[in-house]
Amino acid sequence: MKLKEKNFYPWIVVGLFWMVALLNYMDRQMLSTMQQAMKADIRELNQAEAFGALMAVFLWVYGIVSPFAGLVADKVSRKWLVVGSLFVWSAVTLLMGLATSFRQLYILRGLMGISEALYIPSALSLLADWHQGKSRSLAIGIHMTGIYVGQAIGGFGAVVAAMLSWKETFHWFGIIGIAYSLFLMALLHENPSHGQAAPGAGAEGKKASLFSGFAVVLSNWAFWVILFYFAVPSLPGWATKNWLPTLFAENLGIPMENAGPISTITIAASSFVGVICGGFLSDKWVQRNLRGRIYTSAIGLGLTIPSLVLLGYGHSMAAVVGAGLLFGIGYGMFDANNMPILCQFIPSRYRATAYGIMNMTGVFAGAAVTQVFGKWADGGSLGSGFALLGGIVAVALVLQLATLKPKTDNME
């Protein structure tokens, strides 16, 4: 019996993807910590504006490419998209260690945005196909923990650069990714059901156009609700990634070198717990009630509302750290159930397209809130901004509970 035919193979896929998710976020994140190490060799990086542009080009390219990455994933083998994207972004990481100018770094960072955008829609739709019913949310939740670990490891890029050099750091992380892509090539398999339902054909049996997936997904009213429900929590999600250390430093009156690790560890550890608990609860609940995944996600999102208010206005270590823990648990429960909820309303052959659109919306929401919060931070209103996001999340929560009523756990 071949490996992919064994009962435990779907969990091997989770393990394989966990490492890819770690590399995905580690490679994109570590640049943010290495400005000091790099600016001696790349003089433009002495200017915060230039470094900001280097970080922003990734987000804009990643966001624009995401829906098209999903569209391609629904048409071709997702295995080769995952393997290819990992190989390319790892090669780009290696080449960044050879860069001698800001222009070269800028181009490579854009290429990384293209290659990394191919991963998430392909991986999540493939995971959803390998894990149906009783294990879908837990499998995706475990995969998400790889993202959190990758973010944390990427934050130590400056430490590795101090031990070696920024060039060698990029080299070694790139080599690790390239080697793993070859390992993945041998063990990862496409799900046999991919492309079997109406392969390349429209409702009338005619050859579907390349962009027909967009039309199908965007004509589904439930998808628009899911899209709004996904995008709104992305606002506090990105706000905590980019501004929580600053908020901790301001509200607690502690230096940034202490606020950074406290805030990062608080969110990462609690999110880890949230995705596991949210995945397990969702898979159990949906067996008794088709809205079980929606209710689990709603509970998680509900936990983020008071936590955002407390993050904004708390001024003691217990209040702020407690709020951070509550936010991470709630956001993790929400994070583990986005693709499983999407599977209840979108057929398998269009899920990567749908998630690509969601990914684009989330990234652009993150870019917008990061910029707005920068202005609020300058005006001393950062805490009020976090509290305001709690009210916006509440609107999304009410809309989701009022409108999403699935008829199946796996739309075909």
Coordinates of C-alpha atoms in Angstrom, one line a residue:
M1 CA 0.0 0.0 0.0
K2 CA 1.3 3.4 -0.9
L3 CA 1.9 6.0 1.8
K4 CA -0.8 8.3 0.6
E5 CA -3.3 5.4 0.9
K6 CA -2.7 4.8 4.6
N7 CA -5.2 6.1 7.1
F8 CA -2.7 8.2 8.9
Y9 CA -1.4 10.0 5.8
P10 CA -3.7 13.1 6.3
W11 CA -1.8 13.7 9.5
I12 CA 1.5 13.4 7.7
V13 CA 0.3 16.2 5.4
V14 CA -0.3 18.3 8.5
G15 CA 3.2 17.7 9.8
L16 CA 4.7 18.4 6.4
F17 CA 2.8 21.7 6.1
W18 CA 3.6 22.7 9.7
M19 CA 7.2 23.0 8.7
V20 CA 6.4 24.9 5.5
A21 CA 4.2 27.3 7.5
L22 CA 7.0 27.9 9.9
L23 CA 9.5 28.7 7.1
N24 CA 6.9 30.8 5.3
Y25 CA 6.5 33.2 8.3
M26 CA 10.1 32.9 9.5
D27 CA 11.6 34.0 6.2
R28 CA 9.2 37.0 5.8
Q29 CA 9.5 38.1 9.4
M30 CA 13.2 38.0 10.1
L31 CA 14.0 41.0 7.9
S32 CA 12.1 43.2 10.3
T33 CA 14.6 42.6 13.1
M34 CA 17.8 43.0 11.0
Q35 CA 17.7 46.6 10.0
Q36 CA 20.6 47.5 12.4
A37 CA 22.8 44.7 11.1
M38 CA 22.1 45.5 7.4
K39 CA 22.3 49.3 7.4
A40 CA 26.1 49.3 7.7
D41 CA 26.3 47.6 4.2
I42 CA 23.1 49.0 2.6
R43 CA 23.2 52.8 3.4
E44 CA 19.6 53.4 2.3
L45 CA 18.4 51.4 5.3
N46 CA 19.6 54.1 7.6
Q47 CA 16.4 55.9 6.7
A48 CA 13.2 54.5 8.3
E49 CA 11.2 55.5 5.2
A50 CA 13.4 53.2 3.0
F51 CA 13.1 50.3 5.4
G52 CA 9.3 50.9 5.6
A53 CA 9.1 50.7 1.8
L54 CA 11.1 47.5 1.8
M55 CA 8.6 46.0 4.3
A56 CA 5.5 47.4 2.5
V57 CA 6.4 46.1 -1.0
F58 CA 6.1 42.5 0.3
L59 CA 2.6 43.2 1.7
W60 CA 1.3 45.0 -1.5
V61 CA 2.6 42.3 -3.9
Y62 CA 1.5 39.5 -1.6
G63 CA -2.0 41.0 -1.4
I64 CA -2.4 41.6 -5.1
V65 CA -1.2 38.1 -6.1
S66 CA -3.2 36.2 -3.5
P67 CA -6.5 35.9 -5.4
F68 CA -4.7 34.9 -8.6
A69 CA -2.7 32.3 -6.6
G70 CA -5.9 30.8 -5.3
L71 CA -7.3 30.8 -8.9
V72 CA -4.3 28.9 -10.1
A73 CA -4.4 26.4 -7.2
D74 CA -8.0 25.4 -8.1
K75 CA -6.8 24.6 -11.7
V76 CA -3.5 22.8 -11.2
S77 CA -1.7 20.5 -8.7
R78 CA -1.5 22.1 -5.3
K79 CA 1.4 19.9 -4.4
W80 CA 3.6 21.4 -7.0
L81 CA 2.5 25.0 -6.1
V82 CA 3.4 24.4 -2.5
V83 CA 6.8 22.8 -3.4
G84 CA 7.5 25.4 -6.0
S85 CA 6.6 28.4 -3.9
L86 CA 8.8 27.1 -1.0
F87 CA 11.7 26.5 -3.3
V88 CA 11.4 30.0 -4.8
W89 CA 11.0 32.0 -1.6
S90 CA 13.9 30.0 0.0
A91 CA 16.1 30.8 -3.1
V92 CA 15.0 34.5 -2.8
T93 CA 16.0 34.4 0.9
L94 CA 19.4 33.0 0.0
L95 CA 19.9 35.6 -2.7
M96 CA 19.1 38.4 -0.2
G97 CA 22.3 37.5 1.5
L98 CA 24.1 38.2 -1.7
A99 CA 22.4 41.6 -2.3
T100 CA 24.7 44.7 -2.4
S101 CA 22.1 47.4 -3.0
F102 CA 18.7 48.6 -1.8
R103 CA 17.3 48.1 -5.3
Q104 CA 18.3 44.4 -5.3
L105 CA 16.7 43.9 -1.9
Y106 CA 13.5 45.7 -3.0
I107 CA 13.2 43.5 -6.1
L108 CA 13.9 40.3 -4.1
R109 CA 11.4 41.3 -1.4
G110 CA 8.7 41.7 -4.2
L111 CA 9.6 38.3 -5.6
M112 CA 9.2 36.8 -2.1
G113 CA 5.7 38.4 -2.0
I114 CA 4.7 36.6 -5.2
S115 CA 6.1 33.2 -4.2
E116 CA 4.8 33.2 -0.6
A117 CA 1.3 34.2 -1.8
L118 CA 1.1 30.9 -3.7
Y119 CA 1.4 28.9 -0.4
I120 CA -1.6 29.6 1.9
P121 CA -4.5 29.1 -0.6
S122 CA -3.0 25.9 -1.9
A123 CA -2.1 24.5 1.4
L124 CA -5.3 25.2 3.2
S125 CA -7.5 23.9 0.4
L126 CA -5.3 20.8 0.2
L127 CA -5.5 20.3 4.0
A128 CA -9.3 20.7 3.9
D129 CA -9.5 18.0 1.2
W130 CA -7.4 15.5 3.2
H131 CA -9.2 16.3 6.4
Q132 CA -13.0 16.1 6.1
G133 CA -15.6 16.1 8.9
K134 CA -14.1 15.0 12.2
S135 CA -10.6 16.4 11.9
R136 CA -10.7 19.4 9.6
S137 CA -10.6 22.3 12.1
L138 CA -8.0 20.6 14.4
A139 CA -5.8 19.8 11.4
I140 CA -5.9 23.4 10.2
G141 CA -5.4 24.7 13.8
I142 CA -2.3 22.6 14.2
H143 CA -1.0 24.0 10.8
M144 CA -1.6 27.5 12.1
T145 CA 0.7 26.9 15.1
G146 CA 3.5 26.5 12.6
I147 CA 2.8 30.1 11.5
Y148 CA 3.0 31.3 15.2
V149 CA 6.3 29.5 15.8
G150 CA 7.7 30.9 12.5
Q151 CA 6.8 34.4 13.6
A152 CA 8.6 33.9 16.9
I153 CA 11.7 32.4 15.4
G154 CA 11.8 35.1 12.7
G155 CA 11.9 37.6 15.6
F156 CA 15.3 36.2 16.5
G157 CA 16.9 37.1 13.2
A158 CA 18.9 39.9 14.8
V159 CA 20.3 37.5 17.3
V160 CA 21.5 35.1 14.6
A161 CA 22.8 38.0 12.6
A162 CA 24.9 39.1 15.6
M163 CA 26.3 35.6 15.9
L164 CA 27.1 35.2 12.2
S165 CA 26.3 38.1 9.9
W166 CA 23.1 39.2 8.2
K167 CA 24.4 37.7 4.9
E168 CA 25.1 34.3 6.4
T169 CA 21.7 34.4 8.2
F170 CA 19.9 34.8 4.9
H171 CA 22.1 32.1 3.3
W172 CA 21.4 29.4 5.9
F173 CA 17.7 30.0 6.2
G174 CA 17.5 29.9 2.4
I175 CA 19.4 26.7 2.2
I176 CA 17.2 25.0 4.9
G177 CA 14.1 25.9 2.9
I178 CA 15.5 24.7 -0.4
A179 CA 16.5 21.4 1.2
Y180 CA 13.1 20.9 2.7
S181 CA 11.4 21.6 -0.6
L182 CA 13.2 18.6 -2.1
F183 CA 12.1 16.5 0.9
L184 CA 8.5 17.7 0.5
M185 CA 8.6 16.8 -3.2
A186 CA 9.0 13.1 -2.3
L187 CA 6.4 12.9 0.5
L188 CA 3.6 15.3 -0.4
H189 CA 0.8 14.0 -2.6
E190 CA -2.2 15.8 -4.1
N191 CA -5.6 14.6 -2.9
P192 CA -7.2 12.2 -5.5
S193 CA -10.5 14.2 -5.5
H194 CA -8.8 17.4 -6.7
G195 CA -10.2 18.4 -10.1
Q196 CA -12.6 15.5 -10.3
A197 CA -15.8 17.6 -9.8
A198 CA -16.5 19.3 -13.0
P199 CA -12.9 19.3 -14.1
G200 CA -12.4 22.3 -16.3
A201 CA -16.0 22.5 -17.2
G202 CA -18.8 24.9 -16.5
A203 CA -22.3 24.1 -15.5
E204 CA -23.2 23.3 -19.1
G205 CA -20.1 21.1 -19.7
K206 CA -18.4 23.9 -21.7
K207 CA -14.7 24.7 -21.1
A208 CA -14.6 27.2 -18.2
S209 CA -12.5 30.3 -18.6
L210 CA -9.5 30.9 -16.3
F211 CA -11.4 33.5 -14.3
S212 CA -14.7 31.6 -14.0
G213 CA -13.8 30.8 -10.4
F214 CA -14.0 34.5 -9.5
A215 CA -17.5 34.7 -10.9
V216 CA -18.7 31.6 -9.0
V217 CA -17.2 32.7 -5.7
L218 CA -18.3 36.4 -5.9
S219 CA -21.9 35.4 -6.9
N220 CA -22.3 33.5 -3.6
W221 CA -23.8 35.9 -1.0
A222 CA -22.6 33.8 1.9
F223 CA -19.0 34.4 0.7
W224 CA -19.4 38.1 1.1
V225 CA -20.5 37.6 4.7
I226 CA -17.5 35.3 5.3
L227 CA -15.2 37.8 3.6
F228 CA -16.4 40.7 5.9
Y229 CA -16.2 38.4 8.9
F230 CA -12.6 37.5 7.9
A231 CA -11.5 41.0 7.1
V232 CA -12.7 42.8 10.2
P233 CA -10.8 40.6 12.7
S234 CA -7.7 41.1 10.5
L235 CA -7.7 44.7 11.7
P236 CA -6.9 43.9 15.3
G237 CA -4.9 40.8 14.2
W238 CA -2.4 43.0 12.3
A239 CA -2.6 45.8 14.9
T240 CA -1.4 43.4 17.6
K241 CA 1.4 42.1 15.3
N242 CA 2.7 45.6 14.5
W243 CA 1.7 47.9 17.4
L244 CA 1.3 45.8 20.6
P245 CA 4.9 46.2 21.7
T246 CA 4.5 50.0 21.5
L247 CA 1.2 49.8 23.4
F248 CA 2.7 47.6 26.1
A249 CA 5.6 50.1 26.4
E250 CA 3.3 53.1 26.7
N251 CA 0.6 51.7 29.0
L252 CA 3.0 49.9 31.3
G253 CA 5.8 52.5 31.2
I254 CA 8.5 49.9 30.4
P255 CA 11.3 50.0 27.8
M256 CA 10.7 48.6 24.3
E257 CA 13.4 45.8 24.9
N258 CA 11.1 44.5 27.6
A259 CA 7.8 45.3 26.0
G260 CA 8.6 43.5 22.7
P261 CA 9.3 40.0 24.1
I262 CA 6.4 40.2 26.6
S263 CA 3.9 41.1 24.0
T264 CA 5.2 38.7 21.4
I265 CA 5.3 35.7 23.8
T266 CA 1.9 36.6 25.2
I267 CA 0.1 36.5 21.9
A268 CA 2.1 33.6 20.4
A269 CA 1.6 31.3 23.3
S270 CA -2.1 32.1 23.8
S271 CA -2.9 31.8 20.1
F272 CA -1.2 28.4 20.1
V273 CA -3.6 27.3 22.8
G274 CA -6.6 28.9 21.0
V275 CA -6.1 27.2 17.6
I276 CA -5.8 23.7 19.2
C277 CA -8.8 24.2 21.5
G278 CA -10.9 25.9 18.8
G279 CA -10.1 23.2 16.3
F280 CA -10.9 20.4 18.7
L281 CA -14.2 22.0 19.9
S282 CA -15.3 22.8 16.4
D283 CA -14.8 19.3 15.1
K284 CA -16.8 17.9 18.0
W285 CA -19.6 20.5 17.9
V286 CA -20.2 20.3 14.1
Q287 CA -21.1 16.6 14.5
R288 CA -24.1 17.6 16.6
N289 CA -24.9 20.9 15.0
L290 CA -23.9 22.2 11.5
R291 CA -23.4 25.6 13.0
G292 CA -20.9 24.3 15.5
R293 CA -17.9 25.7 13.6
I294 CA -19.6 29.1 13.3
Y295 CA -20.4 29.0 17.0
T296 CA -16.9 28.1 17.9
S297 CA -15.5 30.9 15.8
A298 CA -18.0 33.3 17.3
I299 CA -17.0 32.4 20.8
G300 CA -13.3 33.0 19.9
L301 CA -14.1 36.3 18.3
G302 CA -16.3 37.3 21.2
L303 CA -13.3 36.9 23.5
T304 CA -11.3 39.4 21.5
I305 CA -13.9 42.2 22.1
P306 CA -13.3 42.8 25.9
S307 CA -9.7 42.0 25.5
L308 CA -9.2 44.8 22.9
V309 CA -10.9 47.3 25.3
L310 CA -8.7 46.2 28.2
L311 CA -5.6 46.3 26.0
G312 CA -6.5 49.9 25.1
Y313 CA -7.2 51.2 28.6
G314 CA -5.3 48.8 30.9
H315 CA -2.4 50.2 32.8
S316 CA -1.2 47.3 35.0
M317 CA 0.8 44.3 34.0
A318 CA -1.9 41.9 35.1
A319 CA -4.6 43.7 33.0
V320 CA -2.6 44.2 29.9
V321 CA -1.0 40.7 29.8
G322 CA -4.3 39.1 30.8
A323 CA -6.0 41.0 27.9
G324 CA -3.2 39.8 25.5
L325 CA -3.7 36.2 26.6
L326 CA -7.5 36.5 26.2
F327 CA -7.0 38.0 22.7
G328 CA -4.6 35.3 21.6
I329 CA -6.9 32.5 22.7
G330 CA -9.9 34.1 21.0
Y331 CA -8.1 34.9 17.8
G332 CA -6.7 31.4 17.6
M333 CA -10.2 29.9 17.9
F334 CA -11.3 32.2 15.1
D335 CA -8.2 31.5 13.0
A336 CA -8.6 27.7 13.1
N337 CA -12.1 27.8 11.7
N338 CA -12.0 30.2 8.7
M339 CA -11.3 27.6 6.1
P340 CA -13.6 25.0 7.7
I341 CA -16.5 27.5 7.6
L342 CA -15.6 28.4 4.0
C343 CA -15.9 24.6 3.2
Q344 CA -19.5 24.7 4.3
F345 CA -20.5 27.3 1.6
I346 CA -17.9 27.0 -1.2
P347 CA -17.3 23.8 -3.3
S348 CA -13.9 22.2 -3.1
R349 CA -12.9 23.2 -6.6
Y350 CA -13.3 26.9 -5.8
R351 CA -11.9 27.0 -2.2
A352 CA -8.4 28.1 -3.0
T353 CA -9.8 31.0 -5.2
A354 CA -12.1 32.0 -2.3
Y355 CA -9.3 31.9 0.3
G356 CA -7.0 33.8 -2.0
I357 CA -9.6 36.7 -2.1
M358 CA -9.9 36.5 1.7
N359 CA -6.1 36.6 2.1
M360 CA -5.9 39.7 -0.1
T361 CA -8.6 41.4 1.8
G362 CA -7.0 40.6 5.2
V363 CA -3.5 41.8 4.1
F364 CA -4.9 45.1 2.7
A365 CA -6.9 45.6 5.9
G366 CA -3.7 45.0 7.8
A367 CA -1.8 47.5 5.7
A368 CA -4.5 50.1 6.3
V369 CA -4.8 49.7 10.0
T370 CA -1.0 49.7 10.4
Q371 CA -0.8 53.1 8.8
V372 CA -3.8 54.5 10.7
F373 CA -2.5 53.3 14.0
G374 CA 0.8 55.0 13.2
K375 CA -0.9 58.4 13.1
W376 CA -2.9 57.6 16.3
A377 CA 0.3 56.6 18.0
D378 CA 1.9 59.9 17.2
G379 CA -1.2 61.6 18.6
G380 CA -1.3 59.6 21.8
S381 CA -4.5 57.7 20.9
L382 CA -3.2 54.2 20.3
G383 CA -5.1 52.7 23.2
S384 CA -8.3 54.2 22.1
G385 CA -7.7 52.8 18.6
F386 CA -7.5 49.2 20.1
A387 CA -10.7 49.8 22.1
L388 CA -12.5 51.1 19.0
L389 CA -11.6 47.9 17.1
G390 CA -13.5 45.9 19.7
G391 CA -16.7 47.7 18.6
I392 CA -16.0 47.0 14.9
V393 CA -15.4 43.3 15.6
A394 CA -18.8 43.1 17.5
V395 CA -20.6 44.2 14.3
A396 CA -18.9 41.4 12.3
L397 CA -19.8 38.9 15.0
V398 CA -23.5 39.8 15.0
L399 CA -23.7 39.7 11.2
Q400 CA -22.1 36.3 11.1
L401 CA -24.4 34.8 13.7
A402 CA -27.5 36.3 12.0
T403 CA -26.8 35.2 8.4
L404 CA -24.6 32.1 8.1
K405 CA -26.7 29.0 8.2
P406 CA -24.9 26.1 6.5
K407 CA -26.8 23.1 5.1
T408 CA -23.7 20.8 5.0
D409 CA -20.2 20.6 6.5
N410 CA -18.6 19.9 3.1
M411 CA -20.1 21.7 0.1
E412 CA -19.5 19.7 -3.1

